[in-house]
Amino acid sequence: MKRYHDVKLRLKTFEVGQKVWLYNSRLKMFPGKLRSKWNGPYAVVSNTDYGTVEIQDLKAGQPFKVNGHRLKPYVVAGTFQKLEVETVEFVVGVPVYTA
């Protein structure tokens, strides 16, 4: 079971200066149907070897440490690359029955 679980894990690496979202784990106590579970963006100040990440609010505030599992990368809408898509044509054949 451990081996199966470990295969499914994805390692997250954050670099200093990168923008990230912070998961709000206290949202379960105050339910809100359309409320976002992610706060941010925050900037990464430093990393440690054991998964602790020090982040700082971009508006103002002191840096604080959180578990790296509570973070995900902040992606700006204009940074996506366009993918080239090939066109595929389908030919529908009519079955021929011979009697």
PDB file of C-alpha atoms in Angstrom:
ATOM      1  CA  MET A   1       0.000   0.000   0.000  1.00  0.00           C
ATOM      2  CA  LYS A   2       2.847   2.400   0.776  1.00  0.00           C
ATOM      3  CA  ARG A   3       4.429   1.828  -2.608  1.00  0.00           C
ATOM      4  CA  TYR A   4       1.071   2.449  -4.339  1.00  0.00           C
ATOM      5  CA  HIS A   5       0.593   5.659  -2.352  1.00  0.00           C
ATOM      6  CA  ASP A   6       4.119   6.916  -3.028  1.00  0.00           C
ATOM      7  CA  VAL A   7       3.753   6.429  -6.780  1.00  0.00           C
ATOM      8  CA  LYS A   8       0.761   8.811  -6.799  1.00  0.00           C
ATOM      9  CA  LEU A   9       2.647  11.621  -5.011  1.00  0.00           C
ATOM     10  CA  ARG A  10       3.764  14.610  -7.055  1.00  0.00           C
ATOM     11  CA  LEU A  11       6.690  16.629  -5.740  1.00  0.00           C
ATOM     12  CA  LYS A  12       6.169  20.386  -5.591  1.00  0.00           C
ATOM     13  CA  THR A  13       9.151  22.673  -5.854  1.00  0.00           C
ATOM     14  CA  PHE A  14       8.895  26.399  -5.280  1.00  0.00           C
ATOM     15  CA  GLU A  15      11.567  28.954  -6.066  1.00  0.00           C
ATOM     16  CA  VAL A  16      12.304  32.152  -4.178  1.00  0.00           C
ATOM     17  CA  GLY A  17      10.204  35.001  -5.583  1.00  0.00           C
ATOM     18  CA  GLN A  18       7.587  32.709  -7.125  1.00  0.00           C
ATOM     19  CA  LYS A  19       3.928  33.573  -6.541  1.00  0.00           C
ATOM     20  CA  VAL A  20       1.769  30.909  -4.871  1.00  0.00           C
ATOM     21  CA  TRP A  21      -1.782  30.303  -3.576  1.00  0.00           C
ATOM     22  CA  LEU A  22      -2.322  29.255   0.064  1.00  0.00           C
ATOM     23  CA  TYR A  23      -5.042  26.701   0.925  1.00  0.00           C
ATOM     24  CA  ASN A  24      -7.468  27.925   3.595  1.00  0.00           C
ATOM     25  CA  SER A  25      -7.898  24.921   5.884  1.00  0.00           C
ATOM     26  CA  ARG A  26     -10.237  26.782   8.270  1.00  0.00           C
ATOM     27  CA  LEU A  27     -12.947  27.160   5.623  1.00  0.00           C
ATOM     28  CA  LYS A  28     -14.620  23.925   6.780  1.00  0.00           C
ATOM     29  CA  MET A  29     -15.730  25.625  10.011  1.00  0.00           C
ATOM     30  CA  PHE A  30     -17.509  28.427   8.124  1.00  0.00           C
ATOM     31  CA  PRO A  31     -19.095  26.851   5.065  1.00  0.00           C
ATOM     32  CA  GLY A  32     -19.713  28.979   2.035  1.00  0.00           C
ATOM     33  CA  LYS A  33     -20.915  27.471  -1.194  1.00  0.00           C
ATOM     34  CA  LEU A  34     -19.169  29.855  -3.578  1.00  0.00           C
ATOM     35  CA  ARG A  35     -16.311  30.841  -1.307  1.00  0.00           C
ATOM     36  CA  SER A  36     -12.780  30.219  -2.585  1.00  0.00           C
ATOM     37  CA  LYS A  37     -10.596  27.784  -0.660  1.00  0.00           C
ATOM     38  CA  TRP A  38      -7.394  29.468  -1.858  1.00  0.00           C
ATOM     39  CA  ASN A  39      -5.973  32.779  -0.590  1.00  0.00           C
ATOM     40  CA  GLY A  40      -3.280  34.853  -2.167  1.00  0.00           C
ATOM     41  CA  PRO A  41      -1.167  35.488  -4.026  1.00  0.00           C
ATOM     42  CA  TYR A  42       1.845  35.174  -1.737  1.00  0.00           C
ATOM     43  CA  ALA A  43       5.540  35.352  -2.590  1.00  0.00           C
ATOM     44  CA  VAL A  44       7.989  32.597  -1.609  1.00  0.00           C
ATOM     45  CA  VAL A  45      10.743  33.953   0.651  1.00  0.00           C
ATOM     46  CA  SER A  46      12.684  30.730   1.373  1.00  0.00           C
ATOM     47  CA  ASN A  47      12.516  26.914   1.257  1.00  0.00           C
ATOM     48  CA  THR A  48      13.770  24.178   3.552  1.00  0.00           C
ATOM     49  CA  ASP A  49      14.715  20.589   2.830  1.00  0.00           C
ATOM     50  CA  TYR A  50      11.768  19.137   4.735  1.00  0.00           C
ATOM     51  CA  GLY A  51       8.908  20.846   2.869  1.00  0.00           C
ATOM     52  CA  THR A  52       8.499  23.987   4.950  1.00  0.00           C
ATOM     53  CA  VAL A  53       8.097  27.103   2.819  1.00  0.00           C
ATOM     54  CA  GLU A  54       8.332  30.653   4.118  1.00  0.00           C
ATOM     55  CA  ILE A  55       5.894  32.962   2.323  1.00  0.00           C
ATOM     56  CA  GLN A  56       4.966  36.637   2.565  1.00  0.00           C
ATOM     57  CA  ASP A  57       1.791  38.483   1.601  1.00  0.00           C
ATOM     58  CA  LEU A  58       2.384  40.707  -1.432  1.00  0.00           C
ATOM     59  CA  LYS A  59       0.334  43.591  -0.026  1.00  0.00           C
ATOM     60  CA  ALA A  60       1.957  43.794   3.408  1.00  0.00           C
ATOM     61  CA  GLY A  61       2.880  41.639   6.345  1.00  0.00           C
ATOM     62  CA  GLN A  62       5.522  39.573   8.034  1.00  0.00           C
ATOM     63  CA  PRO A  63       6.761  36.355   6.419  1.00  0.00           C
ATOM     64  CA  PHE A  64       5.417  33.141   7.958  1.00  0.00           C
ATOM     65  CA  LYS A  65       6.115  29.442   7.494  1.00  0.00           C
ATOM     66  CA  VAL A  66       3.637  26.907   6.076  1.00  0.00           C
ATOM     67  CA  ASN A  67       3.709  23.327   4.899  1.00  0.00           C
ATOM     68  CA  GLY A  68       4.470  23.056   1.187  1.00  0.00           C
ATOM     69  CA  HIS A  69       1.451  20.774   0.685  1.00  0.00           C
ATOM     70  CA  ARG A  70      -0.832  23.748   1.348  1.00  0.00           C
ATOM     71  CA  LEU A  71       0.572  25.702  -1.618  1.00  0.00           C
ATOM     72  CA  LYS A  72       0.035  25.653  -5.357  1.00  0.00           C
ATOM     73  CA  PRO A  73       1.620  27.818  -8.073  1.00  0.00           C
ATOM     74  CA  TYR A  74      -0.045  31.099  -9.012  1.00  0.00           C
ATOM     75  CA  VAL A  75      -0.492  31.238 -12.777  1.00  0.00           C
ATOM     76  CA  VAL A  76      -1.182  34.521 -14.555  1.00  0.00           C
ATOM     77  CA  ALA A  77      -3.804  34.258 -17.301  1.00  0.00           C
ATOM     78  CA  GLY A  78      -1.539  35.550 -20.092  1.00  0.00           C
ATOM     79  CA  THR A  79       1.334  33.120 -19.484  1.00  0.00           C
ATOM     80  CA  PHE A  80      -0.178  30.087 -21.171  1.00  0.00           C
ATOM     81  CA  GLN A  81       1.457  28.935 -24.381  1.00  0.00           C
ATOM     82  CA  LYS A  82      -0.652  28.257 -27.435  1.00  0.00           C
ATOM     83  CA  LEU A  83      -0.670  24.660 -28.544  1.00  0.00           C
ATOM     84  CA  GLU A  84      -0.733  23.724 -32.181  1.00  0.00           C
ATOM     85  CA  VAL A  85      -3.582  21.380 -32.934  1.00  0.00           C
ATOM     86  CA  GLU A  86      -3.647  19.202 -35.996  1.00  0.00           C
ATOM     87  CA  THR A  87      -6.912  18.794 -37.838  1.00  0.00           C
ATOM     88  CA  VAL A  88      -8.190  15.288 -38.128  1.00  0.00           C
ATOM     89  CA  GLU A  89     -10.674  14.249 -40.770  1.00  0.00           C
ATOM     90  CA  PHE A  90     -12.918  11.294 -40.312  1.00  0.00           C
ATOM     91  CA  VAL A  91     -14.330   9.396 -43.261  1.00  0.00           C
ATOM     92  CA  VAL A  92     -17.557   7.656 -42.465  1.00  0.00           C
ATOM     93  CA  GLY A  93     -17.925   4.621 -44.605  1.00  0.00           C
ATOM     94  CA  VAL A  94     -21.225   3.052 -45.492  1.00  0.00           C
ATOM     95  CA  PRO A  95     -21.127  -0.716 -45.054  1.00  0.00           C
ATOM     96  CA  VAL A  96     -21.761  -2.581 -48.266  1.00  0.00           C
ATOM     97  CA  TYR A  97     -23.915  -5.688 -47.944  1.00  0.00           C
ATOM     98  CA  THR A  98     -23.761  -8.274 -50.696  1.00  0.00           C
ATOM     99  CA  ALA A  99     -26.386 -10.904 -50.939  1.00  0.00           C
TER     100      ALA A  99
END
